[in-house]
Coordinates of N, CA and C in Angstrom, one line a residue:
M1 N 7.7 13.0 21.2 CA 7.0 12.2 19.8 C 5.9 12.8 19.5
T2 N 5.6 12.8 17.9 CA 4.4 13.2 17.5 C 3.3 12.4 17.4
A3 N 3.3 11.3 17.9 CA 2.0 10.4 18.2 C 2.2 9.6 19.4
S4 N 1.2 9.3 19.7 CA 1.1 7.8 20.7 C 1.0 6.5 20.0
L5 N 1.5 5.5 20.8 CA 1.3 4.1 20.3 C 0.3 3.4 20.3
C6 N -0.7 3.4 19.3 CA -2.1 2.7 19.4 C -1.9 1.0 18.9
I7 N -1.8 0.7 20.4 CA -1.7 -1.1 20.4 C -3.1 -1.5 19.9
E8 N -3.1 -2.5 19.0 CA -4.5 -3.3 18.8 C -4.5 -4.8 19.2
Y9 N -3.1 -5.2 19.2 CA -3.2 -6.8 19.5 C -1.8 -6.8 20.1
V10 N -1.2 -7.7 21.1 CA 0.0 -8.0 21.4 C 0.1 -9.5 22.0
D11 N 1.0 -10.1 21.8 CA 1.2 -11.5 22.6 C 2.8 -11.5 22.5
D12 N 3.0 -12.8 22.8 CA 4.5 -13.2 22.8 C 5.3 -13.1 21.4
Y13 N 4.4 -13.1 20.3 CA 4.7 -13.2 19.0 C 4.8 -12.1 18.3
L14 N 3.8 -11.4 18.2 CA 3.3 -10.5 17.4 C 3.0 -9.1 18.2
L15 N 3.0 -7.9 17.4 CA 2.8 -6.7 17.9 C 1.8 -5.9 16.9
I16 N 0.6 -5.7 16.9 CA 0.2 -5.3 16.1 C -0.7 -3.6 16.2
L17 N -0.3 -2.6 15.2 CA -0.4 -1.1 15.8 C -1.0 -0.6 14.6
N18 N -1.8 0.6 15.5 CA -2.8 1.2 14.4 C -1.9 2.7 14.1
K19 N -1.2 2.7 12.6 CA -0.5 3.7 12.4 C -1.2 4.9 12.0
P20 N -1.5 6.0 12.5 CA -1.7 7.4 11.7 C -1.2 7.8 10.8
H21 N -1.7 8.4 9.9 CA -1.2 8.9 8.6 C -0.2 10.0 9.3
H22 N 0.6 10.5 8.3 CA 2.0 11.4 8.2 C 2.8 10.6 9.8
L23 N 2.8 9.6 9.7 CA 4.0 9.1 11.0 C 4.4 8.0 9.9
L24 N 6.0 8.0 10.0 CA 6.7 7.3 9.5 C 6.9 6.0 9.9
T25 N 6.7 4.6 9.4 CA 7.0 3.5 9.9 C 8.4 3.3 10.4
V26 N 9.3 3.5 9.5 CA 10.9 3.7 10.1 C 11.4 4.5 9.8
P27 N 12.6 5.1 10.5 CA 13.2 6.3 10.5 C 13.4 6.7 8.7
G28 N 13.3 7.7 8.5 CA 13.4 8.4 7.3 C 14.5 9.3 7.2
K29 N 15.1 10.0 5.9 CA 16.3 10.7 5.9 C 16.3 12.0 6.5
E30 N 15.1 12.6 6.5 CA 14.7 13.9 6.9 C 13.9 14.2 8.5
A31 N 13.8 12.8 9.1 CA 13.2 13.2 10.2 C 14.1 12.4 11.1
A32 N 13.6 12.9 12.6 CA 14.5 12.1 13.6 C 14.1 10.7 13.9
P33 N 14.9 10.0 14.4 CA 14.6 8.4 14.3 C 13.4 8.3 15.4
S34 N 13.5 9.1 16.2 CA 12.5 8.9 17.2 C 10.8 9.3 16.5
D35 N 10.9 10.0 15.5 CA 9.6 10.0 14.9 C 8.9 9.2 13.9
C36 N 9.2 8.2 14.1 CA 8.4 6.8 13.8 C 8.1 5.7 14.7
L37 N 7.2 4.8 13.9 CA 6.4 4.3 14.8 C 7.2 2.8 15.3
S38 N 8.1 2.4 14.4 CA 9.1 1.6 15.2 C 9.7 1.7 16.1
Y39 N 10.2 2.9 16.0 CA 11.0 3.4 17.4 C 10.3 3.3 18.4
M40 N 9.2 4.2 18.3 CA 8.1 3.9 19.4 C 7.9 2.6 20.1
A41 N 7.4 1.8 19.3 CA 7.1 0.5 19.7 C 8.4 -0.3 20.4
E42 N 9.8 -0.1 19.9 CA 10.7 -0.4 20.5 C 11.0 0.3 21.7
Q43 N 10.6 1.3 22.0 CA 10.5 1.6 23.6 C 9.8 1.1 24.8
V44 N 8.8 0.4 24.3 CA 7.8 -0.2 24.8 C 7.9 -1.9 24.8
Y45 N 8.3 -2.1 23.5 CA 8.5 -3.9 23.3 C 10.0 -3.7 22.8
P46 N 11.0 -4.0 23.2 CA 12.6 -3.9 23.0 C 12.5 -4.9 21.8
D47 N 11.7 -5.9 21.9 CA 12.0 -7.2 20.5 C 11.0 -7.1 19.5
A48 N 10.7 -5.6 19.3 CA 9.8 -5.6 18.1 C 10.4 -5.0 16.9
L49 N 10.0 -5.9 15.9 CA 11.1 -5.7 14.6 C 9.9 -5.6 13.7
V50 N 10.4 -4.6 12.5 CA 9.6 -4.3 11.5 C 9.2 -5.8 10.4
V51 N 8.3 -5.9 10.0 CA 8.1 -6.9 9.3 C 7.7 -6.2 7.9
H52 N 6.7 -5.0 7.7 CA 6.5 -4.4 6.7 C 6.2 -3.1 6.8
R53 N 6.0 -2.4 6.0 CA 5.9 -1.0 6.1 C 4.8 -0.3 5.4
L54 N 4.0 0.7 6.1 CA 3.1 1.8 5.2 C 3.5 3.0 5.0
D55 N 3.2 3.7 4.0 CA 4.0 5.1 3.3 C 3.2 5.9 4.5
M56 N 4.1 6.8 4.6 CA 4.1 8.0 5.7 C 2.7 8.5 5.5
A57 N 2.0 8.6 4.4 CA 0.6 9.1 4.2 C -0.6 8.3 4.5
T58 N -0.3 6.9 4.8 CA -1.3 6.0 4.8 C -1.5 5.6 6.5
S59 N -2.9 5.4 6.3 CA -2.7 5.0 7.9 C -3.0 3.7 8.3
G60 N -2.9 3.0 9.0 CA -3.4 1.4 8.9 C -2.7 0.8 9.8
L61 N -3.1 -0.8 10.0 CA -2.5 -2.0 10.7 C -1.2 -1.9 10.3
V62 N -0.2 -2.1 11.1 CA 1.2 -2.6 11.1 C 1.5 -3.8 12.0
I63 N 2.2 -4.7 11.4 CA 2.4 -5.9 12.4 C 4.1 -6.1 12.4
M64 N 4.3 -5.8 13.7 CA 5.7 -6.2 13.7 C 6.0 -7.7 14.7
A65 N 7.0 -8.1 14.3 CA 7.3 -9.3 15.2 C 8.3 -9.1 16.3
R66 N 7.8 -10.2 17.2 CA 8.6 -9.9 18.6 C 9.4 -11.3 18.6
G67 N 11.2 -10.4 18.1 CA 12.0 -11.5 18.2 C 12.4 -11.7 16.6
K68 N 13.7 -12.1 16.5 CA 13.8 -12.2 15.3 C 13.5 -14.0 14.1
A69 N 13.2 -14.7 15.3 CA 12.6 -15.7 14.4 C 11.2 -15.8 13.9
M70 N 10.6 -14.5 14.7 CA 9.0 -14.5 14.0 C 9.1 -13.5 13.0
Q71 N 10.5 -12.5 13.1 CA 10.4 -11.8 11.9 C 10.7 -12.4 11.0
S72 N 11.6 -13.4 10.8 CA 11.7 -14.5 9.5 C 10.6 -14.9 9.2
Q73 N 10.0 -15.5 10.0 CA 8.7 -16.1 9.5 C 7.6 -15.3 9.0
M74 N 7.5 -14.2 9.7 CA 6.4 -13.4 8.7 C 7.0 -12.7 7.5
S75 N 8.2 -12.4 7.6 CA 9.1 -11.8 6.3 C 8.6 -12.8 5.1
A76 N 8.6 -13.9 5.5 CA 8.7 -14.8 4.7 C 7.3 -14.9 3.9
M77 N 6.1 -15.1 5.1 CA 4.8 -15.1 4.4 C 4.4 -13.8 3.9
F78 N 5.2 -12.5 4.0 CA 4.5 -11.1 3.4 C 5.5 -11.7 1.6
R79 N 6.8 -12.2 1.7 CA 7.3 -12.2 0.3 C 6.4 -13.6 -0.3
D80 N 6.0 -14.3 0.2 CA 5.1 -15.6 -0.7 C 3.7 -15.3 -0.7
R81 N 3.1 -14.0 -0.4 CA 2.0 -13.7 -0.5 C 1.0 -14.5 0.0
Q82 N 1.2 -14.7 1.6 CA 0.4 -15.5 2.3 C -0.3 -14.4 3.2
I83 N 0.0 -13.0 3.1 CA -0.7 -12.2 3.8 C -1.5 -11.5 2.9
H84 N -2.9 -11.4 3.3 CA -3.8 -10.8 2.4 C -4.0 -9.2 2.9
K85 N -3.7 -8.1 2.0 CA -3.5 -6.6 2.7 C -5.0 -6.1 1.6
L86 N -5.7 -5.3 2.1 CA -6.5 -4.3 1.9 C -6.7 -3.2 2.3
Y87 N -6.9 -2.4 1.3 CA -6.6 -0.4 1.5 C -8.2 -0.2 1.0
T88 N -8.4 0.8 1.6 CA -9.5 1.5 1.4 C -9.2 3.1 1.2
A89 N -9.5 3.9 -0.2 CA -9.1 5.2 -0.2 C -10.1 5.6 -1.4
V90 N -10.3 7.1 -1.2 CA -11.0 7.9 -1.7 C -10.1 8.2 -3.3
C91 N -10.3 8.2 -4.0 CA -10.4 8.7 -5.4 C -10.8 9.9 -6.0
H92 N -9.8 10.5 -6.8 CA -10.5 12.1 -7.5 C -11.6 11.1 -9.0
G93 N -12.6 11.7 -9.4 CA -13.5 11.1 -10.4 C -14.3 10.0 -10.3
L94 N -15.1 9.8 -11.2 CA -15.7 8.6 -11.1 C -15.7 7.8 -12.1
I95 N -14.8 6.3 -11.5 CA -14.3 5.4 -12.1 C -15.6 4.8 -13.4
D96 N -14.7 4.3 -14.0 CA -15.8 3.8 -15.4 C -15.0 2.6 -15.6
F97 N -15.4 1.3 -15.1 CA -14.5 0.3 -15.3 C -14.5 -0.4 -16.7
K98 N -15.8 -0.1 -17.3 CA -15.6 -0.3 -18.9 C -15.0 0.3 -20.0
N99 N -14.8 1.6 -19.6 CA -14.1 2.6 -20.4 C -12.7 2.7 -20.0
L100 N -12.0 2.3 -19.2 CA -11.2 2.1 -18.7 C -10.2 0.9 -19.3
A101 N -11.2 -0.3 -19.7 CA -10.7 -1.6 -19.7 C -10.7 -1.7 -21.5
Q102 N -11.7 -1.0 -21.9 CA -11.6 -0.5 -23.6 C -10.5 0.5 -24.2
S103 N -10.1 1.4 -23.0 CA -9.4 2.4 -23.8 C -7.9 2.1 -24.4
I104 N -7.4 2.6 -25.4 CA -6.2 2.4 -25.9 C -5.1 2.5 -25.0
E105 N -5.3 3.9 -24.1 CA -4.5 3.9 -23.5 C -3.9 3.1 -22.4
H106 N -5.0 2.2 -21.9 CA -4.9 1.3 -20.7 C -4.7 -0.1 -21.3
Q107 N -5.1 -0.2 -22.5 CA -4.9 -1.5 -23.3 C -3.7 -2.8 -23.0
N108 N -3.8 -3.9 -22.7 CA -3.0 -4.7 -22.2 C -2.6 -4.2 -20.4
H109 N -3.1 -3.5 -20.1 CA -2.9 -3.1 -18.5 C -3.9 -3.1 -17.6
V110 N -5.3 -3.5 -18.2 CA -6.3 -2.8 -17.5 C -7.2 -4.1 -18.0
Q111 N -8.2 -5.1 -16.8 CA -8.9 -6.2 -17.0 C -10.3 -5.8 -16.3
I112 N -11.3 -6.2 -16.7 CA -12.5 -6.6 -15.8 C -12.4 -8.1 -15.4
T113 N -12.5 -8.3 -14.0 CA -12.3 -9.8 -13.6 C -13.6 -10.3 -13.7
P114 N -13.7 -11.8 -13.5 CA -15.0 -12.4 -13.4 C -16.0 -11.8 -12.6
D115 N -15.4 -11.3 -11.2 CA -16.4 -10.8 -10.5 C -16.5 -9.5 -10.4
N116 N -16.5 -8.6 -11.7 CA -16.6 -7.0 -11.7 C -15.7 -6.1 -11.0
R117 N -14.4 -6.4 -10.8 CA -13.6 -6.0 -9.9 C -12.6 -5.3 -11.4
L118 N -11.9 -4.6 -11.1 CA -10.6 -3.8 -12.2 C -9.3 -4.3 -11.5
A119 N -8.8 -5.1 -12.6 CA -7.2 -5.8 -12.4 C -6.5 -5.1 -13.2
V120 N -5.6 -4.0 -12.4 CA -4.4 -3.1 -13.0 C -2.9 -3.8 -12.9
A121 N -2.1 -3.7 -14.1 CA -1.0 -4.4 -13.8 C -0.1 -3.5 -14.9
Y122 N 0.7 -2.4 -14.3 CA 1.4 -1.7 -14.9 C 2.7 -2.2 -14.1
P123 N 3.8 -2.4 -15.3 CA 5.4 -2.3 -14.6 C 5.6 -1.2 -13.9
M124 N 6.3 -1.4 -12.9 CA 7.2 0.0 -12.0 C 8.2 -0.3 -11.4
I125 N 9.0 0.7 -11.6 CA 10.5 0.8 -11.2 C 10.4 2.3 -10.5
A126 N 11.7 2.1 -9.8 CA 11.8 3.4 -9.2 C 12.5 4.5 -9.7
D127 N 11.9 5.6 -9.5 CA 12.5 7.0 -10.3 C 13.4 7.5 -9.6
W128 N 14.8 6.7 -10.1 CA 15.7 7.3 -9.3 C 16.3 8.6 -9.3
P129 N 16.4 9.5 -10.1 CA 16.3 10.8 -9.8 C 15.5 11.3 -8.5
N130 N 14.0 11.0 -8.7 CA 13.2 11.4 -7.5 C 12.7 10.4 -6.8
R131 N 14.0 9.5 -6.0 CA 13.2 8.7 -5.2 C 12.8 9.7 -3.8
P132 N 11.9 9.1 -3.4 CA 11.2 7.8 -3.5 C 10.1 7.4 -4.2
L133 N 9.8 8.3 -5.3 CA 8.9 7.9 -6.4 C 9.0 6.9 -7.2
Q134 N 8.2 6.2 -7.5 CA 8.0 5.4 -8.7 C 7.2 5.6 -9.9
K135 N 7.9 4.9 -11.0 CA 7.1 5.4 -12.3 C 7.1 4.2 -13.0
I136 N 5.8 4.3 -14.0 CA 5.7 3.1 -15.0 C 6.9 2.9 -16.1
D137 N 7.3 1.9 -16.3 CA 8.1 1.8 -17.2 C 8.0 0.4 -17.8
H138 N 7.5 0.3 -19.1 CA 7.0 -0.5 -19.6 C 8.0 -1.6 -20.3
E139 N 9.3 -1.0 -20.2 CA 10.6 -1.6 -20.7 C 11.3 -2.6 -19.5
I140 N 11.6 -1.9 -18.6 CA 12.3 -2.4 -17.2 C 11.7 -2.5 -16.1
G141 N 10.4 -2.3 -16.2 CA 9.4 -2.1 -14.9 C 9.4 -3.5 -14.3
K142 N 9.4 -3.6 -13.0 CA 9.0 -4.7 -12.5 C 7.5 -5.1 -12.7
P143 N 7.0 -6.3 -12.5 CA 5.5 -6.6 -12.5 C 4.3 -5.9 -11.4
S144 N 3.4 -5.5 -11.2 CA 2.8 -5.1 -10.4 C 1.4 -5.3 -10.7
Q145 N 0.3 -5.6 -9.7 CA -0.9 -5.8 -9.9 C -1.9 -5.3 -8.7
T146 N -2.8 -5.1 -8.9 CA -3.7 -4.2 -8.1 C -5.2 -4.4 -8.7
I147 N -6.2 -5.0 -7.3 CA -7.8 -5.4 -7.8 C -8.1 -4.1 -7.5
I148 N -9.1 -3.6 -8.2 CA -9.7 -2.4 -7.5 C -11.2 -2.6 -7.5
Q149 N -12.1 -2.3 -6.4 CA -13.6 -2.3 -6.7 C -14.1 -1.0 -6.1
V150 N -15.0 -0.6 -6.5 CA -15.6 0.7 -6.2 C -16.6 0.4 -4.9
I151 N -16.4 0.9 -3.8 CA -17.2 0.9 -2.8 C -18.5 1.7 -2.9
S152 N -18.2 3.0 -3.2 CA -19.5 4.1 -3.3 C -19.0 4.8 -4.0
T153 N -19.7 6.0 -4.4 CA -19.3 7.1 -5.3 C -20.3 8.3 -4.7
D154 N -19.6 9.4 -5.0 CA -20.1 10.6 -4.6 C -20.1 11.5 -5.9
A155 N -21.1 11.5 -6.8 CA -21.5 12.4 -7.6 C -21.3 13.8 -7.6
K156 N -21.8 14.4 -6.6 CA -21.5 15.8 -6.0 C -20.0 16.0 -6.1
Q157 N -19.2 15.2 -5.2 CA -18.0 15.3 -4.7 C -16.8 15.0 -6.0
Q158 N -17.6 14.5 -7.0 CA -16.6 13.5 -7.9 C -15.5 12.9 -7.7
Q159 N -16.1 11.9 -6.4 CA -15.1 11.1 -5.9 C -15.7 9.9 -5.8
C160 N -15.0 8.4 -5.7 CA -15.1 7.2 -5.6 C -14.7 6.5 -3.9
R161 N -15.2 6.2 -3.6 CA -14.5 5.4 -2.2 C -14.0 3.9 -2.8
L162 N -13.1 3.2 -2.4 CA -12.4 2.3 -3.5 C -11.9 1.2 -2.3
E163 N -12.2 -0.2 -2.8 CA -11.2 -1.3 -1.9 C -10.2 -1.7 -2.9
L164 N -9.0 -1.7 -2.3 CA -7.6 -1.6 -3.1 C -6.9 -3.1 -2.5
E165 N -6.9 -3.9 -3.8 CA -6.0 -5.0 -3.3 C -4.7 -5.5 -3.9
P166 N -3.6 -4.9 -3.2 CA -2.6 -5.3 -3.8 C -2.0 -6.7 -4.0
I167 N -1.9 -7.1 -5.1 CA -1.4 -8.6 -5.0 C 0.2 -8.4 -5.4
T168 N 0.8 -7.6 -5.9 CA 2.1 -7.4 -5.7 C 2.2 -6.2 -4.7
G169 N 3.7 -6.0 -4.2 CA 3.7 -5.3 -3.0 C 4.9 -3.8 -3.1
R170 N 4.5 -3.2 -4.4 CA 5.7 -2.5 -5.0 C 5.4 -1.1 -4.2
S171 N 6.7 -0.6 -4.0 CA 6.3 0.9 -3.2 C 5.5 1.7 -3.9
H172 N 4.5 2.7 -3.4 CA 3.6 3.5 -3.9 C 2.7 3.1 -5.0
Q173 N 2.5 1.6 -5.0 CA 1.8 0.9 -6.0 C 0.5 1.3 -6.2
L174 N -0.4 1.6 -5.2 CA -1.6 2.0 -5.2 C -2.0 3.5 -5.9
R175 N -1.1 4.2 -5.2 CA -1.3 5.4 -5.6 C -0.8 5.8 -7.0
L176 N 0.2 5.0 -7.3 CA 0.8 5.1 -8.8 C -0.2 4.5 -10.0
H177 N -0.7 3.3 -9.7 CA -1.7 2.6 -10.4 C -3.1 3.6 -10.7
L178 N -3.8 4.2 -9.5 CA -4.7 5.1 -9.7 C -4.3 6.3 -10.5
K179 N -3.0 6.8 -10.2 CA -2.8 8.2 -10.9 C -2.6 7.8 -12.3
T180 N -2.2 6.7 -12.8 CA -1.6 6.1 -14.3 C -3.4 6.2 -14.9
L181 N -4.3 5.5 -14.2 CA -5.7 5.6 -14.7 C -6.5 6.8 -14.4
G182 N -6.0 7.8 -14.1 CA -6.5 9.4 -14.0 C -7.3 9.5 -13.1
H183 N -7.2 8.6 -11.7 CA -7.9 8.9 -10.7 C -7.1 9.0 -9.4
S184 N -6.4 9.9 -9.2 CA -5.5 10.3 -7.9 C -6.2 9.9 -6.6
I185 N -5.4 9.7 -5.8 CA -6.1 9.3 -4.4 C -5.8 10.5 -3.7
V186 N -7.1 10.7 -3.1 CA -7.5 12.2 -2.5 C -7.7 11.8 -0.9
G187 N -7.6 10.8 -0.3 CA -7.6 10.3 1.1 C -7.7 8.7 1.5

């Protein structure tokens, strides 16, 4: 195994794991099944079942259910957006909310919220020839929304540390929304 299992919390119903970056949450096409967090968890907790995923390059907390009944309940909570997700990321460039919201390129897709955060809403769809990548598609893309807040800026490095709140949960949503704004995630 490429990483050790880092358990943050466990009880009879839930398992919360701290997933390192560059570890798959579930088995992938080109990786051995044992090179993923779900496999590692199942070796210690045979009743552990996947509820949600984090991208391979993303580190953070992953909730796993203990048993089918809890998996069903947790999956419904994610589907109904009862689970609040918050990410931090470092992006390239210094973000100017006002200029982004007023630019013709981002018109109708970027707004400043009443509490001075940036609401980004670009429709997304799978980029089938390049799966698992996603792309912006204004005609047939599914609605997606991300709320962005700048935590800090580093003018010397030309980077911002952001707090990202995905309102929807599309694959690669945070990465694609920031890239579309011209501020790719660097860490």
